[in-house]
CSV table of N, CA and C in Angstrom, one decimal:
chain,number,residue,atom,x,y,z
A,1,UNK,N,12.8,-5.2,-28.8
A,1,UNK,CA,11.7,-5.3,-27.9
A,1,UNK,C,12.1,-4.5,-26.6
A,2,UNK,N,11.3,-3.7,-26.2
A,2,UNK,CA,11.5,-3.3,-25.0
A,2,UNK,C,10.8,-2.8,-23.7
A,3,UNK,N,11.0,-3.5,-22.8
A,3,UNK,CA,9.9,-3.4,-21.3
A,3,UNK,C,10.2,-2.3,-20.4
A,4,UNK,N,9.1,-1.7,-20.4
A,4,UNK,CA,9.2,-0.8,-19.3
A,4,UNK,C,7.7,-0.5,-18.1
A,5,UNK,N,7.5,0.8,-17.7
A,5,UNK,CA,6.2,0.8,-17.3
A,5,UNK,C,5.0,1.0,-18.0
A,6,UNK,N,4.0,0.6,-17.8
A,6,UNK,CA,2.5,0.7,-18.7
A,6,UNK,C,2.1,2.0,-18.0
A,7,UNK,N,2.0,2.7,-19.4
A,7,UNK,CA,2.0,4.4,-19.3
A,7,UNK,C,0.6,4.1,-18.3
A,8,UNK,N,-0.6,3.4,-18.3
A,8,UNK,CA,-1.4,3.5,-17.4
A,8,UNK,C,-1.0,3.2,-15.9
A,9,UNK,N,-0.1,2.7,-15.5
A,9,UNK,CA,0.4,2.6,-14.1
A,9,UNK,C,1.1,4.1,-13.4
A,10,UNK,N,2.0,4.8,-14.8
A,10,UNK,CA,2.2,6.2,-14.4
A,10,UNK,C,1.1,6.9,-13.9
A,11,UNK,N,-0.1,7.2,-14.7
A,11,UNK,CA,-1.2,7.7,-14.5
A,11,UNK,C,-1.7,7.9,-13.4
A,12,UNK,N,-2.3,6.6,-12.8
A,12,UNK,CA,-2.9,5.9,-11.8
A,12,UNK,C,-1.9,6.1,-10.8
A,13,UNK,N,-0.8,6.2,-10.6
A,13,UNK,CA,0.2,6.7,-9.6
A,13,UNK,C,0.0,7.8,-9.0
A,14,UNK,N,0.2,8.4,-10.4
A,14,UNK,CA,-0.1,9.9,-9.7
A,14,UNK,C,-1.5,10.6,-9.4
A,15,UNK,N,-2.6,10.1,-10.5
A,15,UNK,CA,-3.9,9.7,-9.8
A,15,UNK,C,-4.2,9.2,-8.4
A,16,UNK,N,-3.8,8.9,-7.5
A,16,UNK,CA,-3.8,7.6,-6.5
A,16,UNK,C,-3.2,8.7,-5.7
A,17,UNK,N,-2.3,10.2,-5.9
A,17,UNK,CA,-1.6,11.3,-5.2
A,17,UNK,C,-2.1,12.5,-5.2
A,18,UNK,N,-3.5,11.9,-6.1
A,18,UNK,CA,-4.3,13.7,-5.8
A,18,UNK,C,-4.6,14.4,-7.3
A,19,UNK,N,-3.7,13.8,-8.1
A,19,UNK,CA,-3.7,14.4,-9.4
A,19,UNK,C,-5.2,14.1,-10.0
A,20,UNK,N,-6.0,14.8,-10.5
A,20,UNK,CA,-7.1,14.5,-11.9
A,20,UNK,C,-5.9,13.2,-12.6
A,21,UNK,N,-7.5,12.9,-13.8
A,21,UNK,CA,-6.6,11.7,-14.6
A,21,UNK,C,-6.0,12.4,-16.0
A,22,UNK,N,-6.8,14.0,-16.1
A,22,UNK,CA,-6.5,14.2,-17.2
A,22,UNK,C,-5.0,15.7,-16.6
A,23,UNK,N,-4.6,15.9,-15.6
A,23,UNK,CA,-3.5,16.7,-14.8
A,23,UNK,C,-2.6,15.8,-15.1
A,24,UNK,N,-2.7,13.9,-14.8
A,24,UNK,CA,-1.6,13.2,-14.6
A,24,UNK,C,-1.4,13.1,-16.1
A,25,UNK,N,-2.3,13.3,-17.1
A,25,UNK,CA,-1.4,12.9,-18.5
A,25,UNK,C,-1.0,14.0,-18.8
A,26,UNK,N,-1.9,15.1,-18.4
A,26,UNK,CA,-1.0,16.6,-18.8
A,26,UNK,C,0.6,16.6,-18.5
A,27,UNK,N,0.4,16.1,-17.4
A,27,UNK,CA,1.9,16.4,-16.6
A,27,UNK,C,2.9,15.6,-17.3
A,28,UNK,N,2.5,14.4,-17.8
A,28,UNK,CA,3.6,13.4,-18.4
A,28,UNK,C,3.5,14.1,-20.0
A,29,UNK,N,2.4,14.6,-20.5
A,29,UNK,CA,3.1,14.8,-22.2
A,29,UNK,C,3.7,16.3,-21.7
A,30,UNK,N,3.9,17.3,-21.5
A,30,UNK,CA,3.8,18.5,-21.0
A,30,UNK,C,6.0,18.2,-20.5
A,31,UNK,N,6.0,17.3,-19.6
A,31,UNK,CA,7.2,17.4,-19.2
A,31,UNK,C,8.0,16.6,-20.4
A,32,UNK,N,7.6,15.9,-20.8
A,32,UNK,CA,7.8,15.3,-22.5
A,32,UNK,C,8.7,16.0,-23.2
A,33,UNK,N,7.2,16.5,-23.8
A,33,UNK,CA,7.3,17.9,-24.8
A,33,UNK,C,8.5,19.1,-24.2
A,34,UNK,N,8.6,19.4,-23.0
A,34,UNK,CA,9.3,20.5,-22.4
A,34,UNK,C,10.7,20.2,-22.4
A,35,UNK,N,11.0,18.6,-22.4
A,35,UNK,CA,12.7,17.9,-22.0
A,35,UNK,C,12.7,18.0,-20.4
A,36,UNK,N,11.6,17.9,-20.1
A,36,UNK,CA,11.9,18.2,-18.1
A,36,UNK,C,12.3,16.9,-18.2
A,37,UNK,N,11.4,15.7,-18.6
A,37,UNK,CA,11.4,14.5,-17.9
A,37,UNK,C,10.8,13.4,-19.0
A,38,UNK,N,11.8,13.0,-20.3
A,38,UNK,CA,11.7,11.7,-21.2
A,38,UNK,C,11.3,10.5,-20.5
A,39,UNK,N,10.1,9.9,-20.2
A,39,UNK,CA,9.5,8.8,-20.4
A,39,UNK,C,9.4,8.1,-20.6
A,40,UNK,N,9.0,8.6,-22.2
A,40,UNK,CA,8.8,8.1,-23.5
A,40,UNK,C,9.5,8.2,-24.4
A,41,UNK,N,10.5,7.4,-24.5
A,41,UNK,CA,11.8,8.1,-25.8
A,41,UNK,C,11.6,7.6,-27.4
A,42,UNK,N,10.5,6.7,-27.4
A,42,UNK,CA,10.5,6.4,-29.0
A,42,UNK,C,9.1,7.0,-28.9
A,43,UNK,N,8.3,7.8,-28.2
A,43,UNK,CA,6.5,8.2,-28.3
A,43,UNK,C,5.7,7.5,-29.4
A,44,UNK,N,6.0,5.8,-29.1
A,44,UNK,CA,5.3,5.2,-29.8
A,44,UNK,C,3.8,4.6,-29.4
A,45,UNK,N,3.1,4.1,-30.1
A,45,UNK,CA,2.0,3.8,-29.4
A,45,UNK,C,2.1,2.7,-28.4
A,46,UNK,N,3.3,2.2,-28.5
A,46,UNK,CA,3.2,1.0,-27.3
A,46,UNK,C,3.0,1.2,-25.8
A,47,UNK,N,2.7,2.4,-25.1
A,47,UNK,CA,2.2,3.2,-24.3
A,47,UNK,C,3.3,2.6,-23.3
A,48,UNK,N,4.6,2.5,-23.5
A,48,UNK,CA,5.6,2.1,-22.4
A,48,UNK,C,6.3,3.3,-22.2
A,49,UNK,N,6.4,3.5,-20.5
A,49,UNK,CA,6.8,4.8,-19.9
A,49,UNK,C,8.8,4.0,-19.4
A,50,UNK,N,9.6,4.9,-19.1
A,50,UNK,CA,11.0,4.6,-18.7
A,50,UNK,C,11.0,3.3,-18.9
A,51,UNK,N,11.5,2.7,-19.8
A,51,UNK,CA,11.9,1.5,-20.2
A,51,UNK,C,13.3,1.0,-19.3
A,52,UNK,N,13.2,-0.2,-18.9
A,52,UNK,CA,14.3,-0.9,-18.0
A,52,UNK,C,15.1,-2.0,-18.5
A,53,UNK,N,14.4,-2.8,-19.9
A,53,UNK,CA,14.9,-3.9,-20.3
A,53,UNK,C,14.7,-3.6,-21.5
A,54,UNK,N,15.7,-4.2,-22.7
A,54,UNK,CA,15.9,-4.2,-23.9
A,54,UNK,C,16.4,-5.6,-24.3
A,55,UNK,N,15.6,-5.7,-25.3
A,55,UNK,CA,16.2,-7.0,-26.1
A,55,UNK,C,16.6,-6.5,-27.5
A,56,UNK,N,17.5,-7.2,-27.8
A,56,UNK,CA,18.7,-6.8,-29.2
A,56,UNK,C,18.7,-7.9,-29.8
A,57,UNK,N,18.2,-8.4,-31.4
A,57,UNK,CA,18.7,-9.8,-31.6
A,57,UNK,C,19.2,-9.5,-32.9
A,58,UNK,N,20.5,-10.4,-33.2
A,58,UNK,CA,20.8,-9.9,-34.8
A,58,UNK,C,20.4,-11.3,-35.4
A,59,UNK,N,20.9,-11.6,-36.7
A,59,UNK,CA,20.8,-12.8,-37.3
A,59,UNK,C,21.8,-13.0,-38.3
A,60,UNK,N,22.2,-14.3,-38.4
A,60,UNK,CA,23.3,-14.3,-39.2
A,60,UNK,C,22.8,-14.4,-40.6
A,61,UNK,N,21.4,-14.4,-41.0
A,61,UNK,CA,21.4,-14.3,-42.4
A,61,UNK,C,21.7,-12.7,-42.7
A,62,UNK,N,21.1,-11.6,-41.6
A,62,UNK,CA,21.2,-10.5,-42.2
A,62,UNK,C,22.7,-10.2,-42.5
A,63,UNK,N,23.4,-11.0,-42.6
A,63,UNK,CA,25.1,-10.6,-42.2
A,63,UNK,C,25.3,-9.6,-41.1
A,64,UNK,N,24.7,-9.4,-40.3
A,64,UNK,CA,25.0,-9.0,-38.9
A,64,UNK,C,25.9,-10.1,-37.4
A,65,UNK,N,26.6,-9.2,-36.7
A,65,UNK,CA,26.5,-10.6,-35.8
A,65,UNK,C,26.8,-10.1,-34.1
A,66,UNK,N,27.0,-10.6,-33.1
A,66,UNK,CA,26.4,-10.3,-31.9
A,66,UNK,C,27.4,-8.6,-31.8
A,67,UNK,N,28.3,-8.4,-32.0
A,67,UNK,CA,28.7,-7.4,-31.8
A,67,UNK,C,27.6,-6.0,-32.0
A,68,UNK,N,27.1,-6.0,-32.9
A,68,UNK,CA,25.8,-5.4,-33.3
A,68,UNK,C,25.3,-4.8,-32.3
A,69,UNK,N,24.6,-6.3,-32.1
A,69,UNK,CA,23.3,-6.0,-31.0
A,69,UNK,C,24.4,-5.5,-29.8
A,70,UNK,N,25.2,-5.8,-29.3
A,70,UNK,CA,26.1,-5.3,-28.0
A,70,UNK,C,26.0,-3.8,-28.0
A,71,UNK,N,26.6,-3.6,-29.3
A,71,UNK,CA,26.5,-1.9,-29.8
A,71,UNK,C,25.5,-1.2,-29.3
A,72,UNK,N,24.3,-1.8,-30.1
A,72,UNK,CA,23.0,-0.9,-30.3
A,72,UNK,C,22.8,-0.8,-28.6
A,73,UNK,N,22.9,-2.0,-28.0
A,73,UNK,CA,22.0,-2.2,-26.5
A,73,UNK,C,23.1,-0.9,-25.3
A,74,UNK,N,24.6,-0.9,-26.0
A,74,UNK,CA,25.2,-0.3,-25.3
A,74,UNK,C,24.6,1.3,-25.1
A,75,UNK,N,24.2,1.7,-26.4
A,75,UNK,CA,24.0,3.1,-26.8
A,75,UNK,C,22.4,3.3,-25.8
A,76,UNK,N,21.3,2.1,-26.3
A,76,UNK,CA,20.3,2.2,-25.7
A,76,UNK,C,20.0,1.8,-23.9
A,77,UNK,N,21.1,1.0,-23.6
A,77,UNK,CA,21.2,1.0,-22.2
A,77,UNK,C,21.7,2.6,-21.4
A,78,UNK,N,22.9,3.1,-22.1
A,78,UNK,CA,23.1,4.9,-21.4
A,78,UNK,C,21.9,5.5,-21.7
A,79,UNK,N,21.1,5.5,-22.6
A,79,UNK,CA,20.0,6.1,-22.7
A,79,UNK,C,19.0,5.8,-21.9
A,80,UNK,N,19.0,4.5,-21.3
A,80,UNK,CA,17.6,4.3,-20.6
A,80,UNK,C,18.0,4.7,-18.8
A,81,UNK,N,19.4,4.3,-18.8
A,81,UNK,CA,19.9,4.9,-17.7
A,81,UNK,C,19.8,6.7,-17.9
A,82,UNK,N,20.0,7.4,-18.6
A,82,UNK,CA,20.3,8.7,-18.4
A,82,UNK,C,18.5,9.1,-17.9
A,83,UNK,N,17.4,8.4,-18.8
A,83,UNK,CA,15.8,8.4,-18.0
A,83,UNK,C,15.8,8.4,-17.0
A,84,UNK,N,16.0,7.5,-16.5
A,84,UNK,CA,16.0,6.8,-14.8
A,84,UNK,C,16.4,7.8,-14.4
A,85,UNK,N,17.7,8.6,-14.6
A,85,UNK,CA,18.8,9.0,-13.4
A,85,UNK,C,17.8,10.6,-13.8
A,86,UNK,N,17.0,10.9,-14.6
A,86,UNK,CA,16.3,12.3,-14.5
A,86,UNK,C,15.0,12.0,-13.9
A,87,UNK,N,14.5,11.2,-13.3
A,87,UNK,CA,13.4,10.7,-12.3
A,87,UNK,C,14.2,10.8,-11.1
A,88,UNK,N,15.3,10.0,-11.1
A,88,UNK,CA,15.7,9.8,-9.3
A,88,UNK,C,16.4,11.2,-8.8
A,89,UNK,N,17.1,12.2,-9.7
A,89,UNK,CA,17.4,13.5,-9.3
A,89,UNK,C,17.0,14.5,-8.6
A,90,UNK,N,15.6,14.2,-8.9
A,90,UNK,CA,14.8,15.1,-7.5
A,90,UNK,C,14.9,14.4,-6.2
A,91,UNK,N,14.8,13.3,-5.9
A,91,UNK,CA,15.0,12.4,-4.7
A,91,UNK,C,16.0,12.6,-4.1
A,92,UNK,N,17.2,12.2,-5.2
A,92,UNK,CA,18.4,12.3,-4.6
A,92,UNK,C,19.0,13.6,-4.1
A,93,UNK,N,18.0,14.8,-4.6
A,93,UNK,CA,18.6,16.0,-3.9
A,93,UNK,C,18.0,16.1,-2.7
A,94,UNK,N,17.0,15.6,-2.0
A,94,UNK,CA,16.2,15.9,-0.7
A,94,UNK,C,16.6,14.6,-0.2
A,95,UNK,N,17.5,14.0,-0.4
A,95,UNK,CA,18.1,12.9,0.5
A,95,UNK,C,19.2,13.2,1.1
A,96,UNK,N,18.9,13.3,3.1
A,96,UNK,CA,19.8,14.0,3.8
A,96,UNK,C,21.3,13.5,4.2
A,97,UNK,N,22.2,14.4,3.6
A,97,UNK,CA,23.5,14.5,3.4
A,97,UNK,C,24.6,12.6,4.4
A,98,UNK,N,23.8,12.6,5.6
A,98,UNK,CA,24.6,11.7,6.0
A,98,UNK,C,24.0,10.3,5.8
A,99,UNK,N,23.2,10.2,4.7
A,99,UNK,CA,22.8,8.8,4.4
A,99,UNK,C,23.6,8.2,3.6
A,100,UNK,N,23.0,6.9,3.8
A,100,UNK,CA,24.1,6.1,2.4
A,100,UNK,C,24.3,6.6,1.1
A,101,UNK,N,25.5,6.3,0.6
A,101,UNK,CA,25.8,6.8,-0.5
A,101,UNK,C,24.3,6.4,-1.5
A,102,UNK,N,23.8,7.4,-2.2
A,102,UNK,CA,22.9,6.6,-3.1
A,102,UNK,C,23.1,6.1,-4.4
A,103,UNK,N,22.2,5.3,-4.9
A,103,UNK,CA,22.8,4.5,-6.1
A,103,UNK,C,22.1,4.6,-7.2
A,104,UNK,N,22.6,4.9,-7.9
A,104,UNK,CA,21.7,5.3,-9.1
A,104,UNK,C,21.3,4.3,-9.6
A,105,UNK,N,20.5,4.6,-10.8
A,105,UNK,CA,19.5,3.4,-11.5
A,105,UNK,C,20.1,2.5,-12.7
A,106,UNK,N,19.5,1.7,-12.5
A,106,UNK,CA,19.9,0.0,-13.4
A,106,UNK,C,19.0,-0.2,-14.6
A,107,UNK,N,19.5,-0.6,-16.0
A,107,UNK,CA,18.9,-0.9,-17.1
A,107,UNK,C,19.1,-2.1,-17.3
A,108,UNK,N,18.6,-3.0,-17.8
A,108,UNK,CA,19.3,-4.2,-18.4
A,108,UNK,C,18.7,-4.6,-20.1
A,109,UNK,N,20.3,-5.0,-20.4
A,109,UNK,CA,19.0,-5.8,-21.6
A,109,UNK,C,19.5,-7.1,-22.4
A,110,UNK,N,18.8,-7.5,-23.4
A,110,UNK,CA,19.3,-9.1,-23.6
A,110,UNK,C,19.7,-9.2,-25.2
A,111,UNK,N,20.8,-9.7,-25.6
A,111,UNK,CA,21.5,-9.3,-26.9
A,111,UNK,C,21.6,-11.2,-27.1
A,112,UNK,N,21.0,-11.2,-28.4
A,112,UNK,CA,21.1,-12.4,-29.1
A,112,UNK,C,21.6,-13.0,-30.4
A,113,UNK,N,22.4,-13.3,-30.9
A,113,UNK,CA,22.5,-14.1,-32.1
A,113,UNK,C,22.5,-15.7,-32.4
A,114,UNK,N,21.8,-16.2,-33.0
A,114,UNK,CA,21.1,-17.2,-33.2
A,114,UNK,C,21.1,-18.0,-31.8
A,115,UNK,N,21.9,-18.7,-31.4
A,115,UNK,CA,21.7,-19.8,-30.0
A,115,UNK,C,22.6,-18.8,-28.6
A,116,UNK,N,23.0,-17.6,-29.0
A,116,UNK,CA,23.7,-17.1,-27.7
A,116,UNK,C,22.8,-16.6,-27.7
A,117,UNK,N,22.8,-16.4,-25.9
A,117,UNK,CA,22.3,-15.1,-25.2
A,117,UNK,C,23.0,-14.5,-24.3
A,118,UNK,N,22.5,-13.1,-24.3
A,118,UNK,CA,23.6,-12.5,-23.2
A,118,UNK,C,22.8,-11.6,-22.8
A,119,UNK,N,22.8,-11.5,-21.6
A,119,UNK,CA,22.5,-10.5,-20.4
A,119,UNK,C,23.3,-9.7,-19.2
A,120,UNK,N,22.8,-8.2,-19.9
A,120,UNK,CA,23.9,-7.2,-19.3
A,120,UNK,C,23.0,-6.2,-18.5
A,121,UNK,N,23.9,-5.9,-17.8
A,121,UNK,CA,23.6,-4.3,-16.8
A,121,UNK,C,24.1,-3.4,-16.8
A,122,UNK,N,22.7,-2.3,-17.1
A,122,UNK,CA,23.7,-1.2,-17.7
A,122,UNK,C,23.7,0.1,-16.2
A,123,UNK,N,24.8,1.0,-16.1
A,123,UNK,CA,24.9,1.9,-14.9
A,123,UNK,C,25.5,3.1,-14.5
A,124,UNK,N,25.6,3.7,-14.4
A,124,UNK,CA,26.7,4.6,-14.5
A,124,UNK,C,27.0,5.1,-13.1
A,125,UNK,N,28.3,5.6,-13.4
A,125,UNK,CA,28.9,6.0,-11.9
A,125,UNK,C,29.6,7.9,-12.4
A,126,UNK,N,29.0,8.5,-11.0
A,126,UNK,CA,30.2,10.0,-11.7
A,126,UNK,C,30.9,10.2,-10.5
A,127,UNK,N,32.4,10.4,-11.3
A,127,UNK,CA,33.5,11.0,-11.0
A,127,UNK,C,33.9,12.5,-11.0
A,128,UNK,N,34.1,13.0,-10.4
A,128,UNK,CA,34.3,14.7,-10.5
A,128,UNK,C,33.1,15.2,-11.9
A,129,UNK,N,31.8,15.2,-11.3
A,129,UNK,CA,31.1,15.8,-12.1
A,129,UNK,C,31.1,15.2,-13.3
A,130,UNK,N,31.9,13.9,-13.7
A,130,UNK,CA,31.9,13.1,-15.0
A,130,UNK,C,31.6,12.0,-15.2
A,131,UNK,N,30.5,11.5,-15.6
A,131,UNK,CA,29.2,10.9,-15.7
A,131,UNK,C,30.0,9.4,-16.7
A,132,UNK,N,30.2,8.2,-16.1
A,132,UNK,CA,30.6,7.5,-16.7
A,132,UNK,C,29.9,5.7,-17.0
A,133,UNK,N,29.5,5.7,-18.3
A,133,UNK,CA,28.4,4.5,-18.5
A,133,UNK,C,29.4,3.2,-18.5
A,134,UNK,N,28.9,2.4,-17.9
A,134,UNK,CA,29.5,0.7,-17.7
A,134,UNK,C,28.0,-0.2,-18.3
A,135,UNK,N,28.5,-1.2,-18.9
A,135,UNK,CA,27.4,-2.3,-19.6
A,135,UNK,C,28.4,-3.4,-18.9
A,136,UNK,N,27.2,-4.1,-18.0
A,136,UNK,CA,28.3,-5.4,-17.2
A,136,UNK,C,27.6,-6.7,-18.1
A,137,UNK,N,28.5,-7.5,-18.3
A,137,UNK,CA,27.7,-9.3,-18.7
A,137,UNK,C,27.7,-9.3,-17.5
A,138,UNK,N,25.7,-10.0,-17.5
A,138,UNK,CA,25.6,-10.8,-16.1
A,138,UNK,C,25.8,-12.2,-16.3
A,139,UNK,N,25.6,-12.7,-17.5
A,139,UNK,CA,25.2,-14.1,-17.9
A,139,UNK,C,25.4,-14.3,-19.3
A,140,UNK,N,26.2,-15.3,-19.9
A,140,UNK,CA,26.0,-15.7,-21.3
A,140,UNK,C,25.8,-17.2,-21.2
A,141,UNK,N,24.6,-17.4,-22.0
A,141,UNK,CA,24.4,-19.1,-22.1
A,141,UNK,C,24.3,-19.1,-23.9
A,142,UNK,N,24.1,-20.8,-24.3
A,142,UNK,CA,24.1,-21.0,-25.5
A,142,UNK,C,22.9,-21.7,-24.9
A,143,UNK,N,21.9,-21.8,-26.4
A,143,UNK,CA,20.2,-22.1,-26.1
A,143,UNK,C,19.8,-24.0,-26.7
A,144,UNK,N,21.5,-24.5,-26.9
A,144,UNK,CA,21.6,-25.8,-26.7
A,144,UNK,C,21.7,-26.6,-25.6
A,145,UNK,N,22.1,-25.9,-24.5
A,145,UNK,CA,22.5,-26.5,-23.3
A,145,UNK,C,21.2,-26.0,-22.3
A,146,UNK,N,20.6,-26.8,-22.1
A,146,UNK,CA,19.5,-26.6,-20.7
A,146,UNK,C,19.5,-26.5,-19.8
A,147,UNK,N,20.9,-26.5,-19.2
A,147,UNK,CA,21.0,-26.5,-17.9
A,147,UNK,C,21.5,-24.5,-17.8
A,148,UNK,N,21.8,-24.3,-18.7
A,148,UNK,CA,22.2,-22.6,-19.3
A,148,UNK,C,21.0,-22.0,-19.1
A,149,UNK,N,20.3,-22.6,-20.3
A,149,UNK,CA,18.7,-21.8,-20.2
A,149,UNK,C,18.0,-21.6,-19.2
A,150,UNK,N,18.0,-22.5,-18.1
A,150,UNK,CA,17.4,-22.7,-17.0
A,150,UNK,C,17.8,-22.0,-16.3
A,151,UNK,N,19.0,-21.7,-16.0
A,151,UNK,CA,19.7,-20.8,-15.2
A,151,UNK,C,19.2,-19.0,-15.8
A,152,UNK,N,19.6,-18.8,-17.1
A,152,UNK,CA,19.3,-17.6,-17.4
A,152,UNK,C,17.9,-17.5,-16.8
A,153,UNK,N,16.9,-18.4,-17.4
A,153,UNK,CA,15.2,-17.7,-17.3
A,153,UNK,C,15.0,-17.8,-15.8
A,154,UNK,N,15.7,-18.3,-14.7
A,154,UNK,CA,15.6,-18.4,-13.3
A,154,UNK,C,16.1,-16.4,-13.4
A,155,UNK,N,17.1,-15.8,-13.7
A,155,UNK,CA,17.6,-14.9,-13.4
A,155,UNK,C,16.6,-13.7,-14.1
A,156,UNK,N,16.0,-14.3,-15.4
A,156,UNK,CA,14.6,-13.4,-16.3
A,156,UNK,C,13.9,-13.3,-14.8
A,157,UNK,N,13.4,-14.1,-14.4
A,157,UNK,CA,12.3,-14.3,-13.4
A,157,UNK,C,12.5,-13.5,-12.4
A,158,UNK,N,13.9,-13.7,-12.0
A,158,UNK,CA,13.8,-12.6,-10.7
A,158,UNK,C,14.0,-11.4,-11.6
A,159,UNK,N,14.6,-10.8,-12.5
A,159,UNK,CA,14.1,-9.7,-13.0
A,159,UNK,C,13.2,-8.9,-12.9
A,160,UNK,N,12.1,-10.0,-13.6
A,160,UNK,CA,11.0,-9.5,-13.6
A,160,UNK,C,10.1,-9.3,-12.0
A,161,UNK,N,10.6,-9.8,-11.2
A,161,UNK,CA,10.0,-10.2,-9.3
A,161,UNK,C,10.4,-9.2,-8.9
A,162,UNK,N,12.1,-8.8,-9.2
A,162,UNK,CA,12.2,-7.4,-8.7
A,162,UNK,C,11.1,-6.0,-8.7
């Protein structure tokens, strides 16, 4: 599963900036299609633009087990970060020299096997021109204990508030 923006909120953005409605979808399949500016990385019909959160779940019948999902979410978190960081690149270049250091963009996502859960942040930092991905655990609970769960979906929540 994965959340991001409702391709109609892009739209309406840029709509809302002067653009026609049919300029602002030019502009998003157009930079698409071009590699200016991926969006949309699976161009499915679920009309979700730069995805920020991912969920990963394996199962122990499939003989899979959390390592899996860690993997996959690792590979799909640099990816959703490398999005982000080709949106905030025009910004960050018109952002003048003696301001705070800027911070690049945050992914997260949620990896499950049967009663774990775990929630990570994905980010990158560059070093001499070398671009390097970090996946942090923010949180691992087990979905027996409620006082876990409670805590995780308090931290979903502000996720989602952010």
């Amino acid at each position: 599963m994965t959340i991001g923006l409702d391709d109609s909120a892009i739209h309406n953005s840029l709509w809302n900036r002067g653009a026609s409605k049919s300029k602002a979808s030019d502009f998003l399949e157009a930079s698409q299609d071009d590699h200016i500016l991926l969006s949309d990385p699976i161009q499915s019909d679920l009309k979700v633009r730069f995805p920020i959160l991912l969920l990963e779940g394996q199962g122990f019948a499939a003989g899979t087990n959390i390592y899996t999902a860690e993997n996959q979410t690792a590979v799909a978190g640099s990816c959703m970060v490398n999005l982000l960081q080709r949106l905030t690149d025009p910004y960050n270049e018109i952002v003048p020299k003696g301001e705070p250091k800027k911070i690049g963009p945050l992914a997260f996502s949620v990896c499950t096997q049967g009663t774990l859960i775990e929630f990570y942040v994905h980010y990158s930092v560059e070093e001499e021109n070398i671009t390097h991905y970090h996946m942090k655990l923010l949180m691992v609970v087990h979905a027996s204990f409620p006082n876990g769960v409670r805590k995780f979906l308090l931290m979903v929540e502000k996720f989602f508030s952010w």
